[in-house]
Structures are given as C-alpha cells and as structure tokens.
Short mmCIF file of N, CA and C in Angstrom, two decimals:
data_model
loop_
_atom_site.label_atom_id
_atom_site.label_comp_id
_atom_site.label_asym_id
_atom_site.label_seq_id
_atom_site.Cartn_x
_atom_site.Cartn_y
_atom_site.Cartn_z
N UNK A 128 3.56 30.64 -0.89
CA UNK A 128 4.37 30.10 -1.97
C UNK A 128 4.24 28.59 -1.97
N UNK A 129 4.00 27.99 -3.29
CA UNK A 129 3.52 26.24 -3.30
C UNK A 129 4.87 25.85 -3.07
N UNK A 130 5.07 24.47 -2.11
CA UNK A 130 6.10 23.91 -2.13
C UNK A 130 6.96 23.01 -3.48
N UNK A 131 7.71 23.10 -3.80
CA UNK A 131 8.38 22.42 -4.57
C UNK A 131 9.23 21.24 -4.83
N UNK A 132 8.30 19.76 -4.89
CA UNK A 132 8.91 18.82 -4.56
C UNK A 132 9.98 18.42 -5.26
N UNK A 133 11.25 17.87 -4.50
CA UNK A 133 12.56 17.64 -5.10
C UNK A 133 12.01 16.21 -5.16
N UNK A 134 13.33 15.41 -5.97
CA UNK A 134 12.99 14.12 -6.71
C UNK A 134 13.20 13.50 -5.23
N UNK A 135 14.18 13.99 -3.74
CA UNK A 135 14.26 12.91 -2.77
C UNK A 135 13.09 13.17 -1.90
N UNK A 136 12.56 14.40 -1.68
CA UNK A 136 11.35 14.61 -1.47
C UNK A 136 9.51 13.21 -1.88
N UNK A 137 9.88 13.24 -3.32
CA UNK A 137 9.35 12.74 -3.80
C UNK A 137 9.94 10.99 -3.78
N UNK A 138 10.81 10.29 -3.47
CA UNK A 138 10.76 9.09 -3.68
C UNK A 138 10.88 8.80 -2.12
N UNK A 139 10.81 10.10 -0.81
CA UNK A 139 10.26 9.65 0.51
C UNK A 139 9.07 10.02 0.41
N UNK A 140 8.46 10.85 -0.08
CA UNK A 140 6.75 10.33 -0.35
C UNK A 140 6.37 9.29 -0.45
N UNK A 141 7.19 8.75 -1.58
CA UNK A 141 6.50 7.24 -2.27
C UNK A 141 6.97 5.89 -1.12
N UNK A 142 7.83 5.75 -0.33
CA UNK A 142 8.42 4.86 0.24
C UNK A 142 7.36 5.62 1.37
N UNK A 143 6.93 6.66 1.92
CA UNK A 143 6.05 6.78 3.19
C UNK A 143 4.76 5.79 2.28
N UNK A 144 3.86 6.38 1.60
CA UNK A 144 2.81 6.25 0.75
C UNK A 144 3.16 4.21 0.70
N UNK A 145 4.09 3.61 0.48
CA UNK A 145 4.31 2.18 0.29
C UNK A 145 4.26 1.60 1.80
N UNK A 146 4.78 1.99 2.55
CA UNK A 146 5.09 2.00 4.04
C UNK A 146 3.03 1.55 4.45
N UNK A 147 2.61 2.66 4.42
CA UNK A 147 1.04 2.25 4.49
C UNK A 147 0.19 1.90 4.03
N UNK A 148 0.89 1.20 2.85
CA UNK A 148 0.09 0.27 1.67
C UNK A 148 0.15 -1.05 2.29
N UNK A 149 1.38 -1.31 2.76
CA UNK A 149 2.34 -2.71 3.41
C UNK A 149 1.47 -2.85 4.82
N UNK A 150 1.37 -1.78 5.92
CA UNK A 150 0.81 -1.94 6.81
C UNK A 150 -0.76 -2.27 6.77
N UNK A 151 -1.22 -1.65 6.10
CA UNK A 151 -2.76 -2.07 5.77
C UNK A 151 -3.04 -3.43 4.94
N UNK A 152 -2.00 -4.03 4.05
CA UNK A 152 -2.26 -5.44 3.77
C UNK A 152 -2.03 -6.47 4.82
N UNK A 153 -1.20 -6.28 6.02
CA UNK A 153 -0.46 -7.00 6.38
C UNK A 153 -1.90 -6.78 8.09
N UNK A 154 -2.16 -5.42 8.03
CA UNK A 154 -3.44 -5.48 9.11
C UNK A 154 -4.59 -6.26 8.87
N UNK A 155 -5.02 -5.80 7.45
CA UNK A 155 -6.12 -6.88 6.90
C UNK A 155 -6.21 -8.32 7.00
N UNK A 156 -4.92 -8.70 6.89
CA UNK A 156 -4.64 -10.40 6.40
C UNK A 156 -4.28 -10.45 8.48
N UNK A 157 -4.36 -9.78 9.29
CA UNK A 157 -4.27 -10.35 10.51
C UNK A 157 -5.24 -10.02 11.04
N UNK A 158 -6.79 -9.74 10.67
CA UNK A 158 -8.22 -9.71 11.08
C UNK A 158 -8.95 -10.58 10.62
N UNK A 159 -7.98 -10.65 9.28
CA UNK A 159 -9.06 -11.98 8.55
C UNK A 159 -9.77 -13.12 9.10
N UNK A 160 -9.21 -13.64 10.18
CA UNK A 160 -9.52 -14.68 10.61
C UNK A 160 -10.84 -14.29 11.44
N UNK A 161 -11.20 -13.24 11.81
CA UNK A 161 -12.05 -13.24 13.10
C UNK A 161 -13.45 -12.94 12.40
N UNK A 162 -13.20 -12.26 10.94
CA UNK A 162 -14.55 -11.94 10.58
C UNK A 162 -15.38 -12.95 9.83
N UNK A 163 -16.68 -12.90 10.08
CA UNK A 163 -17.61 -14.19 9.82
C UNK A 163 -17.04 -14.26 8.37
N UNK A 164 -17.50 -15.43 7.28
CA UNK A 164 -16.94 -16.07 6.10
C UNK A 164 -17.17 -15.33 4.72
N UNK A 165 -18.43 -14.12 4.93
CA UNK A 165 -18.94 -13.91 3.86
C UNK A 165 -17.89 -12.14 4.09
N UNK A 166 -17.38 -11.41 4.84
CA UNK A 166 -16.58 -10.80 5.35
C UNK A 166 -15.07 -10.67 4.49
N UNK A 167 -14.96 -12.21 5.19
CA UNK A 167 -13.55 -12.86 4.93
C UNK A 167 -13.29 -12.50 3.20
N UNK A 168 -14.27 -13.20 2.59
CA UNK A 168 -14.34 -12.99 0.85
C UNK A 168 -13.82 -11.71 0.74
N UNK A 169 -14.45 -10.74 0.71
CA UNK A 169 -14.94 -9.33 0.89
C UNK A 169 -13.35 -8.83 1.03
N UNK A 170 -13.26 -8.94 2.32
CA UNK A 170 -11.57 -8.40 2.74
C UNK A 170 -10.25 -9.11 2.18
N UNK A 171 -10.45 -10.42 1.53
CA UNK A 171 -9.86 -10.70 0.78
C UNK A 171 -9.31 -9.89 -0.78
N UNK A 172 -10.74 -9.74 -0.82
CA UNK A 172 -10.49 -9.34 -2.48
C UNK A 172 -10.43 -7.65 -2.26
N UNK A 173 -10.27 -6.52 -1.66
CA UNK A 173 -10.14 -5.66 -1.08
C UNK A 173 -8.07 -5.65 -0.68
N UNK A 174 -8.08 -7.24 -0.05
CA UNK A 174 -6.85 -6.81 -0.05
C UNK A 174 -5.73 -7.20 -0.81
N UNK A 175 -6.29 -8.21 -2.20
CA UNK A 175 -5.67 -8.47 -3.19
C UNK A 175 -5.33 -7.27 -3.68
N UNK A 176 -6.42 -6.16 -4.18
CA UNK A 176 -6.42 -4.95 -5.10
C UNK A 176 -5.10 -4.26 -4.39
N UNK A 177 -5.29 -4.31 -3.00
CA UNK A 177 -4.26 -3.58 -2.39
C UNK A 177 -2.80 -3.84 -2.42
N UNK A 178 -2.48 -5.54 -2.90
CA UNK A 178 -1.33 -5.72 -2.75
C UNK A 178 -0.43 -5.77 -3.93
N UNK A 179 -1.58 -5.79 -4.64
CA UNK A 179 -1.32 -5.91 -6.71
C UNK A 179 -1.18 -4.51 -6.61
N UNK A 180 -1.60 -3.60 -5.97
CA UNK A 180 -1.16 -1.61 -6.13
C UNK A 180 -0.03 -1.44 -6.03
N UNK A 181 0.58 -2.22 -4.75
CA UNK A 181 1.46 -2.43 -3.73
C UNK A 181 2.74 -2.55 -4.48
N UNK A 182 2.59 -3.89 -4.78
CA UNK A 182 3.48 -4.59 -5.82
C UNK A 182 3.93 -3.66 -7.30
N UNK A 183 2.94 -3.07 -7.73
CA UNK A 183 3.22 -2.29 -8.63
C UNK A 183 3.82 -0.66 -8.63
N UNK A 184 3.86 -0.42 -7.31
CA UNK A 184 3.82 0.73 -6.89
C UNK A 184 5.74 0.76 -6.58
N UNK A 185 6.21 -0.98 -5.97
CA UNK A 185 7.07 -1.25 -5.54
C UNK A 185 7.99 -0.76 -7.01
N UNK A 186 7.65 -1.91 -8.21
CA UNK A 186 8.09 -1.94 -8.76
C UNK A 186 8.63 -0.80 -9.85
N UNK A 187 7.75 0.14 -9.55
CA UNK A 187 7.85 1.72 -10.36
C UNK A 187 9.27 2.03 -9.27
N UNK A 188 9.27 2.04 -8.49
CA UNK A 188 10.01 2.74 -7.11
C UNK A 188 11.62 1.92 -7.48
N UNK A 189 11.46 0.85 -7.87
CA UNK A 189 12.60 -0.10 -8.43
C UNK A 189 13.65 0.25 -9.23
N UNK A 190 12.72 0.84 -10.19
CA UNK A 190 13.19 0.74 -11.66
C UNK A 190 13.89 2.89 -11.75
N UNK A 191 13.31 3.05 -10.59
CA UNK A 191 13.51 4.57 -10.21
C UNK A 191 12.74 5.40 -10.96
N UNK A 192 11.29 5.10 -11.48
CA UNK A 192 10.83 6.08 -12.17
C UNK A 192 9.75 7.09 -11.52
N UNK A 193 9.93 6.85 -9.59
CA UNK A 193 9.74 7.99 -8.91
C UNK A 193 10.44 8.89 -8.07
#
C-alpha cells in the first residue's frame, strides 16, 4: 500500500530536504579555500545555484505553500 503523505509529513520533508541544501552550501564555501583557483570559480558558481534553490525553497516553506 503507497504511503500517504500528510501536509506535516510533507513540510518535515521539506525542512529535512532544506537542512541538506544549508549543509552542502555551507561545506562547499568551507573547501573553497583549498582548491586550486580555476576549481574555486567552478564551486563557486555550483554553489551560488545552490543557495538561490535554497533561498527559494526557504521562501515557499515561509509563505506555507509546502
């Protein structure tokens, strides 16, 4: 039988799912420093995308429309 997600079900999904959005920007931006320069670019803009998701992901979660 498929499980049936309830709405608190579903907005601790989204707060787990944000939880490791946050940890992976916040891992990235504390490696940054060690990788050679052309790297650095690279994981930068990798972890912009991630934090603009982040941010937007926050803001759905805000407004309660998960």
């Amino acid at each position: 039988m498929p499980s049936i997600s309830t709405p608190i079900q579903s907005r601790q999904d989204t707060i787990n799912h944000l939880r490791w959005q946050a940890k992976a920007v916040a891992n990235l931006l504390s490696a940054l420093h060690l990788l050679p320069d052309a790297d650095q670019e690279i994981t930068l803009d990798t972890t912009t995308r991630l934090a603009d998701e982040l941010a937007g992901d926050l803001a759905t979660l805000l407004r309660g429309a998960v």
